[in-house]
């Protein structure tokens, strides 16, 4: 016979093991482990459950399950300067050597100064002027190859890591969770679709044809006896402000069930339109309020003002009034980057 103490020890060990197994199982089944338990996380979980459970009054047919994400400041770091403009900045000196007259233009003068505050203060159209001139004269595939080569070599100055390491782990989890539940995920960026689409599959698991953005004009030409498309130094489509949701509906023929963004200048209209559309909709706005782990800027909620990724108090108040999910990086995310200890 076993002594009673041995039996009790075995029983206690079994209970402990059972508890640990349950905890491990719970951790494995949590689709959003980098999110702290709270209203923001629960709102996302509830939305997905209600829109994907057959018999639910909010059930959405699989072919209608569309979620759109801004990129800069929503899926990866945008401060102190948008990543795609760092790519442009690295190309500008050689371009100006070949075309010295460009140095007189405000955007190029700011870039050549290497003053990040001056560059960040440029408005969207000044930035796009530099972008379209710098990235013209090549084919879309040539640009894609250059973008991907740059992303492998370039490093963010704060973390000394490749820019693709600076995607937000909690948002990567949301992308994976939505796709696991039949949602098609799209990027709707104010940035250049020609720059973002080449890496969207590798970085976010989003097909390049599911990327909408500001688009540079293309021109059909015959070069060396072959038909080619050449990027021209002008914009064909601006995907900023209300244009973001207007263009999305025009190109894809659907309004997203879920919209994610962070900027009043770039995302407010899309977030507002989606939330007010028929049926159960989810609008999520990311508030950058963690200066220690990332950056803090608003000026919503008394945060420092910023010309890059501005989140105005007006947008914050609108979101609270209309039932958006406003995510606090500081309070809602227990981990921001995958490389964090």
Short mmCIF file of C-alpha atoms in Angstrom, two decimals:
data_model
loop_
_atom_site.label_atom_id
_atom_site.label_comp_id
_atom_site.label_asym_id
_atom_site.label_seq_id
_atom_site.Cartn_x
_atom_site.Cartn_y
_atom_site.Cartn_z
CA UNK A 1 0.00 0.00 0.00
CA UNK A 2 1.06 3.58 -0.65
CA UNK A 3 1.54 5.75 2.43
CA UNK A 4 -1.13 8.41 2.70
CA UNK A 5 1.47 11.20 2.29
CA UNK A 6 2.66 9.71 -1.01
CA UNK A 7 -0.90 9.55 -2.25
CA UNK A 8 -1.47 13.19 -1.30
CA UNK A 9 1.77 14.25 -3.00
CA UNK A 10 0.80 12.40 -6.17
CA UNK A 11 -2.64 13.97 -6.11
CA UNK A 12 -1.18 17.43 -5.60
CA UNK A 13 1.29 16.88 -8.43
CA UNK A 14 -1.52 15.76 -10.70
CA UNK A 15 -3.60 18.81 -9.86
CA UNK A 16 -0.61 21.10 -10.44
CA UNK A 17 0.18 19.43 -13.76
CA UNK A 18 -3.46 19.72 -14.75
CA UNK A 19 -3.41 23.41 -13.86
CA UNK A 20 -0.22 24.00 -15.84
CA UNK A 21 -1.63 22.11 -18.82
CA UNK A 22 -4.79 24.18 -18.70
CA UNK A 23 -2.75 27.38 -18.52
CA UNK A 24 -0.58 26.26 -21.42
CA UNK A 25 -3.65 25.31 -23.43
CA UNK A 26 -5.20 28.68 -22.67
CA UNK A 27 -2.03 30.44 -23.84
CA UNK A 28 -2.00 28.36 -27.02
CA UNK A 29 -5.62 29.15 -27.81
CA UNK A 30 -5.39 32.90 -27.21
CA UNK A 31 -5.22 34.36 -30.74
CA UNK A 32 -4.03 37.74 -29.45
CA UNK A 33 -1.40 36.97 -26.77
CA UNK A 34 0.41 40.31 -27.15
CA UNK A 35 -2.79 42.13 -26.20
CA UNK A 36 -3.61 42.75 -22.56
CA UNK A 37 -7.04 41.58 -21.48
CA UNK A 38 -9.35 44.57 -21.68
CA UNK A 39 -12.01 46.34 -23.69
CA UNK A 40 -9.95 46.74 -26.89
CA UNK A 41 -8.94 43.09 -27.13
CA UNK A 42 -12.43 41.91 -26.24
CA UNK A 43 -14.02 44.15 -28.86
CA UNK A 44 -11.90 42.54 -31.60
CA UNK A 45 -12.63 39.01 -30.34
CA UNK A 46 -16.36 39.73 -30.09
CA UNK A 47 -16.49 41.28 -33.55
CA UNK A 48 -14.87 38.25 -35.15
CA UNK A 49 -17.07 35.80 -33.23
CA UNK A 50 -20.27 37.64 -34.08
CA UNK A 51 -19.47 38.08 -37.78
CA UNK A 52 -18.23 34.53 -38.40
CA UNK A 53 -20.65 32.39 -36.35
CA UNK A 54 -23.45 30.96 -38.45
CA UNK A 55 -26.83 31.77 -36.94
CA UNK A 56 -25.54 35.01 -35.43
CA UNK A 57 -27.65 38.04 -36.40
CA UNK A 58 -24.35 39.74 -37.35
CA UNK A 59 -23.06 36.86 -39.50
CA UNK A 60 -21.13 38.00 -42.57
CA UNK A 61 -20.82 35.74 -45.59
CA UNK A 62 -17.21 34.61 -46.20
CA UNK A 63 -16.95 36.44 -49.53
CA UNK A 64 -17.87 39.72 -47.80
CA UNK A 65 -15.30 39.48 -45.01
CA UNK A 66 -12.89 42.29 -45.77
CA UNK A 67 -10.57 44.08 -43.33
CA UNK A 68 -8.43 47.08 -44.34
CA UNK A 69 -5.33 48.34 -42.56
CA UNK A 70 -3.39 51.56 -42.85
CA UNK A 71 0.32 50.76 -42.81
CA UNK A 72 2.39 53.61 -41.35
CA UNK A 73 1.72 53.92 -37.62
CA UNK A 74 -0.84 51.09 -37.74
CA UNK A 75 1.18 48.08 -38.86
CA UNK A 76 4.71 49.41 -38.36
CA UNK A 77 6.66 52.39 -37.03
CA UNK A 78 6.22 55.72 -38.81
CA UNK A 79 8.31 58.02 -36.59
CA UNK A 80 10.20 60.21 -36.88
CA UNK A 81 9.97 59.86 -40.69
CA UNK A 82 7.90 57.48 -42.80
CA UNK A 83 9.99 54.46 -43.81
CA UNK A 84 9.33 54.80 -47.54
CA UNK A 85 10.65 58.35 -47.42
CA UNK A 86 13.83 57.08 -45.81
CA UNK A 87 14.16 54.95 -48.94
CA UNK A 88 13.63 58.06 -51.07
CA UNK A 89 16.04 60.11 -48.94
CA UNK A 90 18.82 57.59 -49.54
CA UNK A 91 18.34 57.97 -53.32
CA UNK A 92 18.10 61.78 -53.47
CA UNK A 93 21.81 62.78 -53.32
CA UNK A 94 22.69 60.80 -56.45
CA UNK A 95 19.63 62.13 -58.24
CA UNK A 96 20.51 65.75 -57.41
CA UNK A 97 24.06 65.22 -58.68
CA UNK A 98 22.56 64.29 -62.03
CA UNK A 99 19.90 67.03 -61.87
CA UNK A 100 21.24 69.96 -59.75
CA UNK A 101 18.12 72.06 -60.40
CA UNK A 102 16.17 69.77 -58.05
CA UNK A 103 18.09 71.18 -55.07
CA UNK A 104 16.02 74.37 -55.38
CA UNK A 105 12.74 72.57 -54.68
CA UNK A 106 11.61 72.71 -51.01
CA UNK A 107 11.26 68.95 -50.57
CA UNK A 108 14.68 68.21 -52.04
CA UNK A 109 16.30 71.06 -50.11
CA UNK A 110 14.86 69.66 -46.86
CA UNK A 111 16.09 66.15 -47.67
CA UNK A 112 19.58 67.38 -48.55
CA UNK A 113 19.73 69.27 -45.24
CA UNK A 114 19.45 65.92 -43.38
CA UNK A 115 17.40 67.78 -40.76
CA UNK A 116 14.78 65.22 -39.71
CA UNK A 117 12.49 67.83 -38.16
CA UNK A 118 12.55 69.84 -41.37
CA UNK A 119 11.83 66.72 -43.43
CA UNK A 120 9.01 65.65 -41.10
CA UNK A 121 7.44 69.11 -41.43
CA UNK A 122 6.96 68.71 -45.19
CA UNK A 123 3.32 68.23 -46.11
CA UNK A 124 2.10 65.13 -47.95
CA UNK A 125 2.13 66.73 -51.37
CA UNK A 126 5.69 68.03 -50.98
CA UNK A 127 6.79 64.56 -49.93
CA UNK A 128 5.03 62.99 -52.88
CA UNK A 129 6.71 65.48 -55.21
CA UNK A 130 10.08 64.16 -54.08
CA UNK A 131 8.90 60.57 -54.23
CA UNK A 132 7.49 60.60 -57.75
CA UNK A 133 10.53 62.36 -59.19
CA UNK A 134 12.96 60.09 -57.38
CA UNK A 135 11.15 56.87 -58.27
CA UNK A 136 10.40 57.63 -61.92
CA UNK A 137 12.05 56.28 -65.04
CA UNK A 138 12.02 52.64 -63.95
CA UNK A 139 9.62 49.71 -64.33
CA UNK A 140 7.45 48.52 -61.41
CA UNK A 141 9.54 45.35 -61.13
CA UNK A 142 12.79 47.31 -61.05
CA UNK A 143 11.41 49.48 -58.26
CA UNK A 144 10.26 46.39 -56.34
CA UNK A 145 13.73 44.86 -56.55
CA UNK A 146 15.32 48.09 -55.29
CA UNK A 147 12.84 48.41 -52.41
CA UNK A 148 13.43 44.83 -51.24
CA UNK A 149 17.21 45.18 -51.51
CA UNK A 150 17.08 48.41 -49.47
CA UNK A 151 14.86 46.82 -46.80
CA UNK A 152 17.39 44.03 -46.33
CA UNK A 153 20.30 46.45 -45.95
CA UNK A 154 18.86 49.55 -44.23
CA UNK A 155 18.62 49.90 -40.46
CA UNK A 156 16.38 52.05 -38.30
CA UNK A 157 18.63 54.50 -36.41
CA UNK A 158 16.92 54.03 -33.02
CA UNK A 159 16.82 50.23 -32.78
CA UNK A 160 19.55 49.44 -35.34
CA UNK A 161 17.29 46.80 -36.84
CA UNK A 162 15.88 46.20 -40.31
CA UNK A 163 12.67 48.13 -40.84
CA UNK A 164 10.74 44.90 -41.34
CA UNK A 165 11.51 44.06 -37.68
CA UNK A 166 9.53 47.15 -36.66
CA UNK A 167 6.09 45.77 -37.44
CA UNK A 168 3.76 45.69 -34.46
CA UNK A 169 3.39 42.16 -33.11
CA UNK A 170 -0.15 42.77 -31.79
CA UNK A 171 -1.25 43.87 -35.27
CA UNK A 172 0.43 40.89 -36.91
CA UNK A 173 -1.65 38.75 -34.56
CA UNK A 174 -4.82 40.56 -35.63
CA UNK A 175 -3.97 39.94 -39.30
CA UNK A 176 -3.42 36.23 -38.64
CA UNK A 177 -6.56 35.94 -36.50
CA UNK A 178 -8.77 37.61 -39.10
CA UNK A 179 -7.43 35.43 -41.91
CA UNK A 180 -7.94 32.31 -39.80
CA UNK A 181 -11.60 33.32 -39.60
CA UNK A 182 -12.09 33.82 -43.31
CA UNK A 183 -11.31 37.53 -43.59
CA UNK A 184 -9.35 38.87 -46.54
CA UNK A 185 -6.85 41.43 -45.29
CA UNK A 186 -5.93 44.52 -47.30
CA UNK A 187 -3.50 47.39 -46.88
CA UNK A 188 -4.98 50.83 -47.56
CA UNK A 189 -2.02 53.17 -47.27
CA UNK A 190 -1.48 56.81 -48.03
CA UNK A 191 1.99 55.77 -49.15
CA UNK A 192 3.08 54.54 -52.55
CA UNK A 193 1.50 51.28 -53.67
CA UNK A 194 4.55 50.78 -55.88
CA UNK A 195 6.78 50.78 -52.79
CA UNK A 196 4.55 48.81 -50.39
CA UNK A 197 3.22 46.04 -52.65
CA UNK A 198 6.64 44.44 -53.34
CA UNK A 199 7.13 43.50 -49.66
CA UNK A 200 3.53 43.16 -48.41
CA UNK A 201 3.42 39.37 -48.84
CA UNK A 202 6.68 38.72 -47.00
CA UNK A 203 6.13 41.23 -44.21
CA UNK A 204 2.37 41.01 -43.59
CA UNK A 205 1.13 37.97 -45.50
CA UNK A 206 -0.93 40.30 -47.70
CA UNK A 207 -0.93 39.68 -51.45
CA UNK A 208 0.36 42.62 -53.52
CA UNK A 209 -2.96 42.86 -55.37
CA UNK A 210 -4.59 43.51 -51.98
CA UNK A 211 -2.58 46.70 -51.45
CA UNK A 212 -4.17 50.04 -52.30
CA UNK A 213 -2.20 53.24 -52.05
CA UNK A 214 -1.18 56.43 -53.76
CA UNK A 215 -0.18 55.45 -57.28
CA UNK A 216 2.39 56.87 -59.64
CA UNK A 217 1.45 57.14 -63.32
CA UNK A 218 2.71 54.42 -65.64
CA UNK A 219 3.42 54.81 -69.34
CA UNK A 220 3.52 52.05 -71.95
CA UNK A 221 6.67 52.13 -74.07
CA UNK A 222 8.64 49.91 -76.41
CA UNK A 223 12.22 49.58 -75.14
CA UNK A 224 14.76 47.45 -77.02
CA UNK A 225 11.89 45.91 -78.95
CA UNK A 226 9.96 44.92 -75.81
CA UNK A 227 6.79 46.44 -74.33
CA UNK A 228 7.40 47.91 -70.88
CA UNK A 229 5.63 50.07 -68.31
CA UNK A 230 7.67 53.03 -67.06
CA UNK A 231 6.94 55.04 -63.92
CA UNK A 232 6.32 58.68 -64.78
CA UNK A 233 7.13 61.65 -62.48
CA UNK A 234 3.51 62.37 -61.58
CA UNK A 235 0.78 60.95 -59.37
CA UNK A 236 -2.15 59.13 -60.93
CA UNK A 237 -3.99 58.57 -57.63
CA UNK A 238 -3.79 60.12 -54.15
CA UNK A 239 -4.84 57.69 -51.44
CA UNK A 240 -5.00 60.16 -48.54
CA UNK A 241 -7.81 61.76 -46.52
CA UNK A 242 -11.26 60.79 -47.88
CA UNK A 243 -9.56 59.38 -50.97
CA UNK A 244 -8.53 56.33 -48.97
CA UNK A 245 -12.07 54.98 -48.55
CA UNK A 246 -13.27 56.40 -51.88
CA UNK A 247 -10.52 54.60 -53.78
CA UNK A 248 -10.93 51.38 -51.82
CA UNK A 249 -14.61 51.15 -52.68
CA UNK A 250 -13.93 52.09 -56.29
CA UNK A 251 -11.14 49.53 -56.77
CA UNK A 252 -12.44 46.58 -54.74
CA UNK A 253 -16.19 47.11 -54.88
CA UNK A 254 -16.72 46.54 -51.15
CA UNK A 255 -16.70 48.52 -47.94
CA UNK A 256 -14.50 46.86 -45.29
CA UNK A 257 -16.21 45.20 -42.34
CA UNK A 258 -13.22 46.29 -40.27
CA UNK A 259 -10.96 49.33 -40.69
CA UNK A 260 -7.72 49.96 -38.79
CA UNK A 261 -5.81 53.26 -38.76
CA UNK A 262 -4.10 55.84 -36.58
CA UNK A 263 -4.01 59.25 -38.26
CA UNK A 264 -6.58 62.03 -38.47
CA UNK A 265 -5.09 63.26 -41.74
CA UNK A 266 -4.95 59.83 -43.32
CA UNK A 267 -7.52 57.53 -41.70
CA UNK A 268 -10.30 59.52 -40.03
CA UNK A 269 -12.71 59.50 -42.97
CA UNK A 270 -12.26 55.77 -43.62
CA UNK A 271 -12.77 54.91 -39.95
CA UNK A 272 -15.87 57.10 -39.81
CA UNK A 273 -17.39 55.72 -43.02
CA UNK A 274 -16.83 52.08 -42.12
CA UNK A 275 -18.29 52.42 -38.63
CA UNK A 276 -21.42 54.12 -40.00
CA UNK A 277 -21.95 51.50 -42.74
CA UNK A 278 -24.79 48.92 -42.39
CA UNK A 279 -24.29 45.84 -40.26
CA UNK A 280 -21.76 45.19 -37.53
CA UNK A 281 -18.58 47.12 -38.33
CA UNK A 282 -15.31 47.60 -36.50
CA UNK A 283 -13.22 50.78 -36.60
CA UNK A 284 -9.95 50.63 -34.67
CA UNK A 285 -7.65 53.63 -34.09
CA UNK A 286 -4.14 53.14 -32.68
CA UNK A 287 -3.00 55.83 -30.22
CA UNK A 288 0.77 56.16 -29.89
CA UNK A 289 1.18 56.87 -26.18
CA UNK A 290 4.25 54.82 -25.24
CA UNK A 291 7.43 56.87 -25.53
CA UNK A 292 9.48 54.21 -23.74
CA UNK A 293 8.78 51.25 -26.00
CA UNK A 294 7.92 53.19 -29.18
CA UNK A 295 6.86 56.86 -29.52
CA UNK A 296 4.27 59.16 -27.97
CA UNK A 297 2.42 61.64 -30.16
CA UNK A 298 -1.06 62.99 -30.69
CA UNK A 299 -1.94 65.73 -29.84
CA UNK A 300 -4.98 63.77 -28.59
CA UNK A 301 -5.13 63.29 -24.82
CA UNK A 302 -2.43 65.88 -24.24
CA UNK A 303 0.26 63.95 -26.11
CA UNK A 304 2.94 65.88 -28.03
CA UNK A 305 1.80 67.22 -31.39
CA UNK A 306 3.37 65.79 -34.52
CA UNK A 307 3.18 66.46 -38.27
CA UNK A 308 3.78 62.73 -38.83
CA UNK A 309 0.82 60.50 -37.99
CA UNK A 310 -1.19 63.25 -36.30
CA UNK A 311 -3.96 61.88 -34.06
CA UNK A 312 -6.07 64.95 -33.25
CA UNK A 313 -8.27 65.43 -30.21
CA UNK A 314 -11.12 65.97 -32.66
CA UNK A 315 -10.64 62.47 -34.07
CA UNK A 316 -10.34 61.01 -30.57
CA UNK A 317 -13.61 62.62 -29.51
CA UNK A 318 -15.31 61.49 -32.72
CA UNK A 319 -14.12 57.94 -32.19
CA UNK A 320 -15.35 57.86 -28.60
CA UNK A 321 -18.72 59.25 -29.66
CA UNK A 322 -19.20 56.81 -32.54
CA UNK A 323 -17.99 53.67 -30.80
CA UNK A 324 -14.59 53.11 -32.36
CA UNK A 325 -12.06 50.97 -30.54
CA UNK A 326 -9.24 53.30 -29.52
CA UNK A 327 -6.16 51.26 -28.72
CA UNK A 328 -3.61 52.55 -26.23
CA UNK A 329 -0.20 51.14 -27.11
CA UNK A 330 0.87 51.68 -23.52
CA UNK A 331 -2.08 50.00 -21.84
CA UNK A 332 -3.41 47.52 -24.40
CA UNK A 333 -0.22 45.96 -25.74
CA UNK A 334 2.01 43.89 -23.45
CA UNK A 335 4.52 43.54 -26.27
CA UNK A 336 5.03 45.87 -29.23
CA UNK A 337 7.78 44.18 -31.26
CA UNK A 338 8.57 40.50 -31.71
CA UNK A 339 12.21 41.12 -30.71
CA UNK A 340 11.29 42.46 -27.26
CA UNK A 341 12.51 40.35 -24.35
#
